[in-house]
């Protein structure tokens, strides 16, 4: 099959499945959303919750056991109407309630003690369980990267640099590369499904493996030369001049990895200040040991 | 541009169909706009940074539907058309039956920068010789079946397609020639897995198969036969009459991932992950060039060269981690983890090169020369990390944590003699141990919270010259809800990295601090202000190739960013606007000013319109030819129900 036909086919199949199921589904019925015992008072929450992702695995969506799976036994609360007689998961204790289920399913993180939780940022800071729009992906309080930027203004400014990944609603988000449930620092950076650095998930032409690799996660990785959020330098490089960037590693020093360019490289000439003009295959080559092509 | 509009029309038809099919949608909003871009100055620079274009665009599309049977569906999309990127996301689920997630994104990547790979900048020629104008189409589809909580099978498919043109250079005959390029690359991935949640243990196992096919063609750019070097080489002008090259590449990567997490009693939890991938590729290259050329390696002139190469690579990657988390007593948590990582790559290549019409520098011995190369490379990295963390949360408003890690790395490299120009620094075995201690303290007084953390690392040796042997980082962050309407966030960071080894003398110091102020006196009015300063000073010794002298390589960034904005809503009218300025005063000095405003007006409950203005001015004092001024005006019509 020609690859040009695959995309519309897959796209069509997905929408067909989605729309077809919608066609077959019954119209909304407010009565059917009742959570016996809870919906009498919490009717708005109950109505929205019937289609909440948390109700997807329940055999009987109207069963108040769904509510009680997070809020505990509500018998006394229902009888007395006293708000103090029901458990409201909040803070780190509330996170424990979430983690009792969200600890390893498909697409779910397995990190219990992630960087955010260690710093006191718990599930409810970013997610809202009783979302008014239960179709909002991941039940996030805000769309895209807004939640991240509100606490990480320094990262927001990095994306404001002229050479930056485009961060926005219709392009990347912070979660494209970072796992907000992951560990500190580099541990928050996602991997591809095959365990590679997340960068090559999009920049597939840099993935290799190459017969003659350059930096390739064995000695050095993408961040050795690039600043992924945003840089003041072209190509998000860590240095404004390519020859400066290259020579900082490529200076022969005993005990370290990095070859010395031969003396024909006269750095006073613009020709040699632009190393990649000749060494075009700087990310790796299958045919040139010197990464010339 | 044509493809942008075709995509937008196709998307609208598709979504129109979905919307019609789902006549019971509880949520629908659609905003379509048209934008005009008024550009002066360096258009290539603008496209490299922004790349907005005239044309229609999708401001926003959201279709959401839920019903009492547990069915939910959401489609949201934005971008496309005049926008360089676009995204369509579809999520659909039926309770206890399935969950479907589909993502399609498109990005256009343009890069034609004035300084990058531009040895002819001194002659006033811009842009540089490495440019790209490419499009990425990516899609992901995952369907998870939900017969119950215990077992959830999942199947998925991903496809990434990269096409486009560009320019590059080729080094041949002691000169570089500008060449045109065209790439067509497809990556496909199929996967199937099983999620489980049994006996207090939850996790998933996935098996995937990834393949890649790539072809890139190169040809001499029109008028580029003279090369970059205008001077004769060994008394002869070096020129190219014709050049062509095709690089083709195929690869396959089966991979396995597994994750499991579960409770061990009431106070402990065990987490484990494992990923394994077997990479293999086959590559081929055919290249030919004709002209008047010189080879110093062969000490000859030559009139043509034909090269064919076939390569093969194999790789084996795996990574496993196991971690125990325990609450020793209330408020005291402990975790200990062990991570092992292995990456191994082997590459081999056979190349045949035929130099035709050759003469040596004295004009004698005209005959063709055939060269055969059989080369191989190998690299591997083994890494083991042990980590322990203690967290204390029973300290009133304070939380404290401390963590210690030791990472042991073993790196082996075997390099083929063919690539050794100057012996040394290209192969060998390197062992490196990094010890890391980090700790943090958070204090929460309700309206005021403060957090500070530090990390100190010591390494016994550097593998690469820019590796640290000592590194220390301090970070501080404070948030203050001054009143219900006034919120302040301040952040500060300082990092020092160094390697005092003789001949390297690496020292890198980065400082950054920023403050953001948000004032929201009412739901209808908000004012925001942000200010950020950063500075980087780096020095390292480098050896200058032409005379082998040692010099300091000095790099300096001195940046300042500020932004201010206002948003308010009054009845059917809303406004959001602001100004930002980014200035860098370091090695690469420039100023980027941005002003934007958006006004929206509703005509009743269903219809509305918006006006957008976005201006960006970029100026680079040292290279005025890079400057641009761009104004973008947009009109958006909205419909919602």
JSON list of N, CA, C and O in Angstrom, two decimals, chain A residues 6-7 18 55-56 61 113 133 150 163 169 187 196 202 204 212 218 232-233 248 257-258 271 276-277 287 293, chain B residues 45 74 87 95-96 130 139 162 169 176 185 188 210 287 307 333 349 351 381 387 425 463 465 489 553 555 588:
[
{"chain": "A", "resi": 6, "resn": "UNK", "atom": "N", "xyz": [-2.11, 5.71, 3.59]},
{"chain": "A", "resi": 6, "resn": "UNK", "atom": "CA", "xyz": [-2.24, 5.17, 4.93]},
{"chain": "A", "resi": 6, "resn": "UNK", "atom": "C", "xyz": [-2.79, 6.21, 5.90]},
{"chain": "A", "resi": 6, "resn": "UNK", "atom": "O", "xyz": [-3.62, 5.90, 6.74]},
{"chain": "A", "resi": 7, "resn": "UNK", "atom": "N", "xyz": [-2.29, 7.44, 5.79]},
{"chain": "A", "resi": 7, "resn": "UNK", "atom": "CA", "xyz": [-2.70, 8.47, 6.74]},
{"chain": "A", "resi": 7, "resn": "UNK", "atom": "C", "xyz": [-4.20, 8.71, 6.71]},
{"chain": "A", "resi": 7, "resn": "UNK", "atom": "O", "xyz": [-4.86, 8.62, 7.75]},
{"chain": "A", "resi": 18, "resn": "UNK", "atom": "N", "xyz": [-15.14, 6.55, 16.33]},
{"chain": "A", "resi": 18, "resn": "UNK", "atom": "CA", "xyz": [-15.63, 7.52, 17.30]},
{"chain": "A", "resi": 18, "resn": "UNK", "atom": "C", "xyz": [-17.06, 7.96, 16.99]},
{"chain": "A", "resi": 18, "resn": "UNK", "atom": "O", "xyz": [-17.97, 7.88, 17.81]},
{"chain": "A", "resi": 55, "resn": "UNK", "atom": "N", "xyz": [-15.47, 6.79, 35.71]},
{"chain": "A", "resi": 55, "resn": "UNK", "atom": "CA", "xyz": [-16.63, 5.90, 35.69]},
{"chain": "A", "resi": 55, "resn": "UNK", "atom": "C", "xyz": [-16.53, 4.85, 34.59]},
{"chain": "A", "resi": 55, "resn": "UNK", "atom": "O", "xyz": [-17.40, 4.00, 34.46]},
{"chain": "A", "resi": 56, "resn": "UNK", "atom": "N", "xyz": [-15.46, 4.92, 33.81]},
{"chain": "A", "resi": 56, "resn": "UNK", "atom": "CA", "xyz": [-15.38, 4.05, 32.63]},
{"chain": "A", "resi": 56, "resn": "UNK", "atom": "C", "xyz": [-15.26, 2.58, 32.97]},
{"chain": "A", "resi": 56, "resn": "UNK", "atom": "O", "xyz": [-15.73, 1.72, 32.24]},
{"chain": "A", "resi": 61, "resn": "UNK", "atom": "N", "xyz": [-22.57, 2.40, 36.45]},
{"chain": "A", "resi": 61, "resn": "UNK", "atom": "CA", "xyz": [-22.13, 3.77, 36.64]},
{"chain": "A", "resi": 61, "resn": "UNK", "atom": "C", "xyz": [-22.96, 4.52, 37.68]},
{"chain": "A", "resi": 61, "resn": "UNK", "atom": "O", "xyz": [-22.54, 5.54, 38.17]},
{"chain": "A", "resi": 113, "resn": "UNK", "atom": "N", "xyz": [7.05, 8.61, 44.18]},
{"chain": "A", "resi": 113, "resn": "UNK", "atom": "CA", "xyz": [7.73, 9.74, 44.77]},
{"chain": "A", "resi": 113, "resn": "UNK", "atom": "C", "xyz": [8.40, 10.56, 43.68]},
{"chain": "A", "resi": 113, "resn": "UNK", "atom": "O", "xyz": [9.61, 10.57, 43.55]},
{"chain": "A", "resi": 133, "resn": "UNK", "atom": "N", "xyz": [-15.90, 19.75, 32.56]},
{"chain": "A", "resi": 133, "resn": "UNK", "atom": "CA", "xyz": [-15.80, 19.19, 31.21]},
{"chain": "A", "resi": 133, "resn": "UNK", "atom": "C", "xyz": [-15.06, 17.86, 31.31]},
{"chain": "A", "resi": 133, "resn": "UNK", "atom": "O", "xyz": [-13.84, 17.82, 31.26]},
{"chain": "A", "resi": 150, "resn": "UNK", "atom": "N", "xyz": [2.84, 28.37, 35.26]},
{"chain": "A", "resi": 150, "resn": "UNK", "atom": "CA", "xyz": [2.46, 29.17, 36.42]},
{"chain": "A", "resi": 150, "resn": "UNK", "atom": "C", "xyz": [3.44, 28.94, 37.57]},
{"chain": "A", "resi": 150, "resn": "UNK", "atom": "O", "xyz": [3.59, 29.80, 38.44]},
{"chain": "A", "resi": 163, "resn": "UNK", "atom": "N", "xyz": [15.27, 31.42, 19.38]},
{"chain": "A", "resi": 163, "resn": "UNK", "atom": "CA", "xyz": [15.47, 30.07, 18.82]},
{"chain": "A", "resi": 163, "resn": "UNK", "atom": "C", "xyz": [14.96, 29.09, 19.87]},
{"chain": "A", "resi": 163, "resn": "UNK", "atom": "O", "xyz": [15.71, 28.72, 20.79]},
{"chain": "A", "resi": 169, "resn": "UNK", "atom": "N", "xyz": [-0.75, 25.63, 22.01]},
{"chain": "A", "resi": 169, "resn": "UNK", "atom": "CA", "xyz": [-1.86, 24.70, 22.02]},
{"chain": "A", "resi": 169, "resn": "UNK", "atom": "C", "xyz": [-1.87, 23.78, 20.80]},
{"chain": "A", "resi": 169, "resn": "UNK", "atom": "O", "xyz": [-2.37, 22.67, 20.85]},
{"chain": "A", "resi": 187, "resn": "UNK", "atom": "N", "xyz": [15.54, 13.10, 35.20]},
{"chain": "A", "resi": 187, "resn": "UNK", "atom": "CA", "xyz": [14.63, 11.96, 35.32]},
{"chain": "A", "resi": 187, "resn": "UNK", "atom": "C", "xyz": [13.21, 12.31, 34.88]},
{"chain": "A", "resi": 187, "resn": "UNK", "atom": "O", "xyz": [12.37, 11.43, 34.73]},
{"chain": "A", "resi": 196, "resn": "UNK", "atom": "N", "xyz": [14.67, 5.44, 24.06]},
{"chain": "A", "resi": 196, "resn": "UNK", "atom": "CA", "xyz": [15.65, 6.45, 23.63]},
{"chain": "A", "resi": 196, "resn": "UNK", "atom": "C", "xyz": [15.28, 7.82, 24.19]},
{"chain": "A", "resi": 196, "resn": "UNK", "atom": "O", "xyz": [14.16, 8.01, 24.67]},
{"chain": "A", "resi": 202, "resn": "UNK", "atom": "N", "xyz": [10.79, 12.81, 17.56]},
{"chain": "A", "resi": 202, "resn": "UNK", "atom": "CA", "xyz": [10.40, 13.69, 16.45]},
{"chain": "A", "resi": 202, "resn": "UNK", "atom": "C", "xyz": [11.53, 13.83, 15.43]},
{"chain": "A", "resi": 202, "resn": "UNK", "atom": "O", "xyz": [11.31, 13.77, 14.24]},
{"chain": "A", "resi": 204, "resn": "UNK", "atom": "N", "xyz": [13.60, 12.16, 13.85]},
{"chain": "A", "resi": 204, "resn": "UNK", "atom": "CA", "xyz": [13.89, 10.76, 13.54]},
{"chain": "A", "resi": 204, "resn": "UNK", "atom": "C", "xyz": [15.15, 10.60, 12.71]},
{"chain": "A", "resi": 204, "resn": "UNK", "atom": "O", "xyz": [15.81, 9.56, 12.76]},
{"chain": "A", "resi": 212, "resn": "UNK", "atom": "N", "xyz": [28.98, 5.49, 11.70]},
{"chain": "A", "resi": 212, "resn": "UNK", "atom": "CA", "xyz": [29.92, 6.41, 12.35]},
{"chain": "A", "resi": 212, "resn": "UNK", "atom": "C", "xyz": [29.12, 7.43, 13.16]},
{"chain": "A", "resi": 212, "resn": "UNK", "atom": "O", "xyz": [28.70, 8.46, 12.64]},
{"chain": "A", "resi": 218, "resn": "UNK", "atom": "N", "xyz": [25.94, 7.66, 24.09]},
{"chain": "A", "resi": 218, "resn": "UNK", "atom": "CA", "xyz": [27.00, 6.84, 24.66]},
{"chain": "A", "resi": 218, "resn": "UNK", "atom": "C", "xyz": [28.01, 7.79, 25.32]},
{"chain": "A", "resi": 218, "resn": "UNK", "atom": "O", "xyz": [28.27, 7.73, 26.51]},
{"chain": "A", "resi": 232, "resn": "UNK", "atom": "N", "xyz": [19.67, 31.54, 22.91]},
{"chain": "A", "resi": 232, "resn": "UNK", "atom": "CA", "xyz": [19.94, 32.81, 22.25]},
{"chain": "A", "resi": 232, "resn": "UNK", "atom": "C", "xyz": [20.75, 32.57, 20.98]},
{"chain": "A", "resi": 232, "resn": "UNK", "atom": "O", "xyz": [21.03, 33.52, 20.25]},
{"chain": "A", "resi": 233, "resn": "UNK", "atom": "N", "xyz": [21.11, 31.33, 20.73]},
{"chain": "A", "resi": 233, "resn": "UNK", "atom": "CA", "xyz": [21.95, 31.02, 19.56]},
{"chain": "A", "resi": 233, "resn": "UNK", "atom": "C", "xyz": [21.17, 30.25, 18.50]},
{"chain": "A", "resi": 233, "resn": "UNK", "atom": "O", "xyz": [20.26, 29.50, 18.82]},
{"chain": "A", "resi": 248, "resn": "UNK", "atom": "N", "xyz": [35.66, 23.03, 21.83]},
{"chain": "A", "resi": 248, "resn": "UNK", "atom": "CA", "xyz": [35.67, 22.83, 23.29]},
{"chain": "A", "resi": 248, "resn": "UNK", "atom": "C", "xyz": [35.72, 21.33, 23.62]},
{"chain": "A", "resi": 248, "resn": "UNK", "atom": "O", "xyz": [36.21, 20.97, 24.69]},
{"chain": "A", "resi": 257, "resn": "UNK", "atom": "N", "xyz": [37.87, 12.09, 25.87]},
{"chain": "A", "resi": 257, "resn": "UNK", "atom": "CA", "xyz": [37.43, 11.68, 24.54]},
{"chain": "A", "resi": 257, "resn": "UNK", "atom": "C", "xyz": [37.22, 12.93, 23.68]},
{"chain": "A", "resi": 257, "resn": "UNK", "atom": "O", "xyz": [36.56, 13.86, 24.09]},
{"chain": "A", "resi": 258, "resn": "UNK", "atom": "N", "xyz": [37.78, 12.95, 22.50]},
{"chain": "A", "resi": 258, "resn": "UNK", "atom": "CA", "xyz": [37.63, 14.11, 21.61]},
{"chain": "A", "resi": 258, "resn": "UNK", "atom": "C", "xyz": [38.89, 14.29, 20.81]},
{"chain": "A", "resi": 258, "resn": "UNK", "atom": "O", "xyz": [39.96, 14.56, 21.35]},
{"chain": "A", "resi": 271, "resn": "UNK", "atom": "N", "xyz": [36.08, 29.78, 6.31]},
{"chain": "A", "resi": 271, "resn": "UNK", "atom": "CA", "xyz": [35.83, 28.42, 5.83]},
{"chain": "A", "resi": 271, "resn": "UNK", "atom": "C", "xyz": [35.92, 27.41, 6.97]},
{"chain": "A", "resi": 271, "resn": "UNK", "atom": "O", "xyz": [35.14, 26.47, 7.04]},
{"chain": "A", "resi": 276, "resn": "UNK", "atom": "N", "xyz": [30.59, 22.72, 10.17]},
{"chain": "A", "resi": 276, "resn": "UNK", "atom": "CA", "xyz": [29.57, 21.86, 9.54]},
{"chain": "A", "resi": 276, "resn": "UNK", "atom": "C", "xyz": [29.42, 22.11, 8.05]},
{"chain": "A", "resi": 276, "resn": "UNK", "atom": "O", "xyz": [28.65, 21.41, 7.40]},
{"chain": "A", "resi": 277, "resn": "UNK", "atom": "N", "xyz": [30.13, 23.08, 7.51]},
{"chain": "A", "resi": 277, "resn": "UNK", "atom": "CA", "xyz": [30.09, 23.25, 6.06]},
{"chain": "A", "resi": 277, "resn": "UNK", "atom": "C", "xyz": [30.72, 22.06, 5.36]},
{"chain": "A", "resi": 277, "resn": "UNK", "atom": "O", "xyz": [30.30, 21.64, 4.29]},
{"chain": "A", "resi": 287, "resn": "UNK", "atom": "N", "xyz": [28.39, 6.62, 5.88]},
{"chain": "A", "resi": 287, "resn": "UNK", "atom": "CA", "xyz": [29.34, 6.44, 4.79]},
{"chain": "A", "resi": 287, "resn": "UNK", "atom": "C", "xyz": [30.64, 7.20, 4.97]},
{"chain": "A", "resi": 287, "resn": "UNK", "atom": "O", "xyz": [31.59, 6.95, 4.24]},
{"chain": "A", "resi": 293, "resn": "UNK", "atom": "N", "xyz": [29.55, 13.32, 4.97]},
{"chain": "A", "resi": 293, "resn": "UNK", "atom": "CA", "xyz": [28.30, 13.19, 4.20]},
{"chain": "A", "resi": 293, "resn": "UNK", "atom": "C", "xyz": [27.44, 12.08, 4.78]},
{"chain": "A", "resi": 293, "resn": "UNK", "atom": "O", "xyz": [27.92, 11.26, 5.57]},
{"chain": "B", "resi": 45, "resn": "UNK", "atom": "N", "xyz": [14.98, 34.87, 8.13]},
{"chain": "B", "resi": 45, "resn": "UNK", "atom": "CA", "xyz": [15.14, 34.88, 9.58]},
{"chain": "B", "resi": 45, "resn": "UNK", "atom": "C", "xyz": [13.78, 34.79, 10.25]},
{"chain": "B", "resi": 45, "resn": "UNK", "atom": "O", "xyz": [13.60, 34.06, 11.23]},
{"chain": "B", "resi": 74, "resn": "UNK", "atom": "N", "xyz": [-14.33, 13.47, 22.42]},
{"chain": "B", "resi": 74, "resn": "UNK", "atom": "CA", "xyz": [-13.86, 14.84, 22.31]},
{"chain": "B", "resi": 74, "resn": "UNK", "atom": "C", "xyz": [-12.93, 14.95, 21.11]},
{"chain": "B", "resi": 74, "resn": "UNK", "atom": "O", "xyz": [-12.04, 14.12, 20.92]},
{"chain": "B", "resi": 87, "resn": "UNK", "atom": "N", "xyz": [-2.71, 20.70, 15.01]},
{"chain": "B", "resi": 87, "resn": "UNK", "atom": "CA", "xyz": [-2.91, 19.53, 15.85]},
{"chain": "B", "resi": 87, "resn": "UNK", "atom": "C", "xyz": [-4.37, 19.12, 15.84]},
{"chain": "B", "resi": 87, "resn": "UNK", "atom": "O", "xyz": [-5.27, 19.97, 15.90]},
{"chain": "B", "resi": 95, "resn": "UNK", "atom": "N", "xyz": [-17.66, 3.27, 28.36]},
{"chain": "B", "resi": 95, "resn": "UNK", "atom": "CA", "xyz": [-17.39, 2.67, 29.65]},
{"chain": "B", "resi": 95, "resn": "UNK", "atom": "C", "xyz": [-17.31, 1.15, 29.57]},
{"chain": "B", "resi": 95, "resn": "UNK", "atom": "O", "xyz": [-18.18, 0.49, 28.99]},
{"chain": "B", "resi": 96, "resn": "UNK", "atom": "N", "xyz": [-16.25, 0.62, 30.11]},
{"chain": "B", "resi": 96, "resn": "UNK", "atom": "CA", "xyz": [-15.99, -0.82, 30.18]},
{"chain": "B", "resi": 96, "resn": "UNK", "atom": "C", "xyz": [-15.80, -1.48, 28.81]},
{"chain": "B", "resi": 96, "resn": "UNK", "atom": "O", "xyz": [-15.77, -2.70, 28.71]},
{"chain": "B", "resi": 130, "resn": "UNK", "atom": "N", "xyz": [23.36, 25.82, 4.81]},
{"chain": "B", "resi": 130, "resn": "UNK", "atom": "CA", "xyz": [22.55, 24.70, 5.31]},
{"chain": "B", "resi": 130, "resn": "UNK", "atom": "C", "xyz": [21.16, 25.22, 5.63]},
{"chain": "B", "resi": 130, "resn": "UNK", "atom": "O", "xyz": [20.96, 25.94, 6.61]},
{"chain": "B", "resi": 139, "resn": "UNK", "atom": "N", "xyz": [1.35, 10.90, 13.54]},
{"chain": "B", "resi": 139, "resn": "UNK", "atom": "CA", "xyz": [0.09, 10.46, 14.12]},
{"chain": "B", "resi": 139, "resn": "UNK", "atom": "C", "xyz": [0.33, 9.31, 15.08]},
{"chain": "B", "resi": 139, "resn": "UNK", "atom": "O", "xyz": [1.25, 8.51, 14.91]},
{"chain": "B", "resi": 162, "resn": "UNK", "atom": "N", "xyz": [8.39, 12.58, 7.18]},
{"chain": "B", "resi": 162, "resn": "UNK", "atom": "CA", "xyz": [9.17, 13.81, 7.04]},
{"chain": "B", "resi": 162, "resn": "UNK", "atom": "C", "xyz": [9.51, 14.00, 5.57]},
{"chain": "B", "resi": 162, "resn": "UNK", "atom": "O", "xyz": [10.10, 13.11, 4.95]},
{"chain": "B", "resi": 169, "resn": "UNK", "atom": "N", "xyz": [26.00, 21.19, 1.84]},
{"chain": "B", "resi": 169, "resn": "UNK", "atom": "CA", "xyz": [27.27, 21.35, 1.15]},
{"chain": "B", "resi": 169, "resn": "UNK", "atom": "C", "xyz": [27.96, 20.00, 1.07]},
{"chain": "B", "resi": 169, "resn": "UNK", "atom": "O", "xyz": [27.68, 19.11, 1.86]},
{"chain": "B", "resi": 176, "resn": "UNK", "atom": "N", "xyz": [34.29, 23.19, -1.19]},
{"chain": "B", "resi": 176, "resn": "UNK", "atom": "CA", "xyz": [32.93, 22.84, -0.78]},
{"chain": "B", "resi": 176, "resn": "UNK", "atom": "C", "xyz": [31.97, 23.39, -1.83]},
{"chain": "B", "resi": 176, "resn": "UNK", "atom": "O", "xyz": [32.12, 24.53, -2.28]},
{"chain": "B", "resi": 185, "resn": "UNK", "atom": "N", "xyz": [11.18, 10.49, 4.42]},
{"chain": "B", "resi": 185, "resn": "UNK", "atom": "CA", "xyz": [11.47, 9.53, 5.48]},
{"chain": "B", "resi": 185, "resn": "UNK", "atom": "C", "xyz": [10.18, 9.14, 6.20]},
{"chain": "B", "resi": 185, "resn": "UNK", "atom": "O", "xyz": [9.37, 10.00, 6.53]},
{"chain": "B", "resi": 188, "resn": "UNK", "atom": "N", "xyz": [7.36, 3.97, 11.00]},
{"chain": "B", "resi": 188, "resn": "UNK", "atom": "CA", "xyz": [6.09, 3.37, 11.42]},
{"chain": "B", "resi": 188, "resn": "UNK", "atom": "C", "xyz": [6.33, 2.50, 12.63]},
{"chain": "B", "resi": 188, "resn": "UNK", "atom": "O", "xyz": [7.39, 1.90, 12.79]},
{"chain": "B", "resi": 210, "resn": "UNK", "atom": "N", "xyz": [9.17, -1.21, 15.28]},
{"chain": "B", "resi": 210, "resn": "UNK", "atom": "CA", "xyz": [9.34, 0.07, 14.60]},
{"chain": "B", "resi": 210, "resn": "UNK", "atom": "C", "xyz": [10.17, -0.13, 13.35]},
{"chain": "B", "resi": 210, "resn": "UNK", "atom": "O", "xyz": [11.14, -0.89, 13.36]},
{"chain": "B", "resi": 287, "resn": "UNK", "atom": "N", "xyz": [27.40, 8.02, -4.90]},
{"chain": "B", "resi": 287, "resn": "UNK", "atom": "CA", "xyz": [27.77, 9.41, -5.12]},
{"chain": "B", "resi": 287, "resn": "UNK", "atom": "C", "xyz": [28.66, 9.52, -6.35]},
{"chain": "B", "resi": 287, "resn": "UNK", "atom": "O", "xyz": [29.51, 8.65, -6.58]},
{"chain": "B", "resi": 307, "resn": "UNK", "atom": "N", "xyz": [31.57, 6.96, -5.90]},
{"chain": "B", "resi": 307, "resn": "UNK", "atom": "CA", "xyz": [31.72, 6.26, -4.63]},
{"chain": "B", "resi": 307, "resn": "UNK", "atom": "C", "xyz": [30.44, 5.50, -4.32]},
{"chain": "B", "resi": 307, "resn": "UNK", "atom": "O", "xyz": [29.34, 6.03, -4.50]},
{"chain": "B", "resi": 333, "resn": "UNK", "atom": "N", "xyz": [9.52, 9.15, 55.03]},
{"chain": "B", "resi": 333, "resn": "UNK", "atom": "CA", "xyz": [9.48, 8.23, 53.91]},
{"chain": "B", "resi": 333, "resn": "UNK", "atom": "C", "xyz": [10.88, 7.96, 53.41]},
{"chain": "B", "resi": 333, "resn": "UNK", "atom": "O", "xyz": [11.76, 8.81, 53.50]},
{"chain": "B", "resi": 349, "resn": "UNK", "atom": "N", "xyz": [31.11, -0.84, 7.48]},
{"chain": "B", "resi": 349, "resn": "UNK", "atom": "CA", "xyz": [30.85, -0.25, 6.18]},
{"chain": "B", "resi": 349, "resn": "UNK", "atom": "C", "xyz": [31.87, -0.75, 5.16]},
{"chain": "B", "resi": 349, "resn": "UNK", "atom": "O", "xyz": [33.04, -0.96, 5.50]},
{"chain": "B", "resi": 351, "resn": "UNK", "atom": "N", "xyz": [33.20, 0.43, 1.43]},
{"chain": "B", "resi": 351, "resn": "UNK", "atom": "CA", "xyz": [33.10, 1.55, 0.49]},
{"chain": "B", "resi": 351, "resn": "UNK", "atom": "C", "xyz": [34.08, 1.33, -0.67]},
{"chain": "B", "resi": 351, "resn": "UNK", "atom": "O", "xyz": [35.21, 0.91, -0.45]},
{"chain": "B", "resi": 381, "resn": "UNK", "atom": "N", "xyz": [28.05, 1.61, 26.46]},
{"chain": "B", "resi": 381, "resn": "UNK", "atom": "CA", "xyz": [28.00, 2.35, 27.72]},
{"chain": "B", "resi": 381, "resn": "UNK", "atom": "C", "xyz": [27.21, 1.52, 28.72]},
{"chain": "B", "resi": 381, "resn": "UNK", "atom": "O", "xyz": [26.13, 1.02, 28.41]},
{"chain": "B", "resi": 387, "resn": "UNK", "atom": "N", "xyz": [20.45, 4.86, 44.43]},
{"chain": "B", "resi": 387, "resn": "UNK", "atom": "CA", "xyz": [19.93, 6.11, 44.97]},
{"chain": "B", "resi": 387, "resn": "UNK", "atom": "C", "xyz": [19.12, 5.83, 46.23]},
{"chain": "B", "resi": 387, "resn": "UNK", "atom": "O", "xyz": [18.38, 4.86, 46.31]},
{"chain": "B", "resi": 425, "resn": "UNK", "atom": "N", "xyz": [42.45, 10.28, 21.66]},
{"chain": "B", "resi": 425, "resn": "UNK", "atom": "CA", "xyz": [41.16, 10.86, 22.02]},
{"chain": "B", "resi": 425, "resn": "UNK", "atom": "C", "xyz": [39.98, 10.34, 21.23]},
{"chain": "B", "resi": 425, "resn": "UNK", "atom": "O", "xyz": [38.91, 10.94, 21.26]},
{"chain": "B", "resi": 463, "resn": "UNK", "atom": "N", "xyz": [34.92, 12.24, 31.02]},
{"chain": "B", "resi": 463, "resn": "UNK", "atom": "CA", "xyz": [35.04, 11.45, 29.79]},
{"chain": "B", "resi": 463, "resn": "UNK", "atom": "C", "xyz": [35.21, 12.41, 28.61]},
{"chain": "B", "resi": 463, "resn": "UNK", "atom": "O", "xyz": [36.12, 12.26, 27.80]},
{"chain": "B", "resi": 465, "resn": "UNK", "atom": "N", "xyz": [35.62, 16.54, 27.44]},
{"chain": "B", "resi": 465, "resn": "UNK", "atom": "CA", "xyz": [36.29, 17.70, 28.05]},
{"chain": "B", "resi": 465, "resn": "UNK", "atom": "C", "xyz": [35.31, 18.61, 28.77]},
{"chain": "B", "resi": 465, "resn": "UNK", "atom": "O", "xyz": [35.67, 19.30, 29.71]},
{"chain": "B", "resi": 489, "resn": "UNK", "atom": "N", "xyz": [5.39, 35.26, 42.24]},
{"chain": "B", "resi": 489, "resn": "UNK", "atom": "CA", "xyz": [6.28, 34.09, 42.18]},
{"chain": "B", "resi": 489, "resn": "UNK", "atom": "C", "xyz": [7.68, 34.59, 41.88]},
{"chain": "B", "resi": 489, "resn": "UNK", "atom": "O", "xyz": [7.88, 35.38, 40.94]},
{"chain": "B", "resi": 553, "resn": "UNK", "atom": "N", "xyz": [38.74, 29.56, 25.52]},
{"chain": "B", "resi": 553, "resn": "UNK", "atom": "CA", "xyz": [37.48, 29.73, 24.78]},
{"chain": "B", "resi": 553, "resn": "UNK", "atom": "C", "xyz": [36.50, 30.36, 25.76]},
{"chain": "B", "resi": 553, "resn": "UNK", "atom": "O", "xyz": [36.13, 29.76, 26.77]},
{"chain": "B", "resi": 555, "resn": "UNK", "atom": "N", "xyz": [32.89, 32.23, 26.58]},
{"chain": "B", "resi": 555, "resn": "UNK", "atom": "CA", "xyz": [31.52, 32.41, 26.11]},
{"chain": "B", "resi": 555, "resn": "UNK", "atom": "C", "xyz": [30.74, 33.16, 27.18]},
{"chain": "B", "resi": 555, "resn": "UNK", "atom": "O", "xyz": [30.89, 32.90, 28.38]},
{"chain": "B", "resi": 588, "resn": "UNK", "atom": "N", "xyz": [26.31, 36.96, 21.27]},
{"chain": "B", "resi": 588, "resn": "UNK", "atom": "CA", "xyz": [25.40, 37.09, 20.14]},
{"chain": "B", "resi": 588, "resn": "UNK", "atom": "C", "xyz": [24.31, 38.07, 20.58]},
{"chain": "B", "resi": 588, "resn": "UNK", "atom": "O", "xyz": [23.26, 37.68, 21.08]}
]
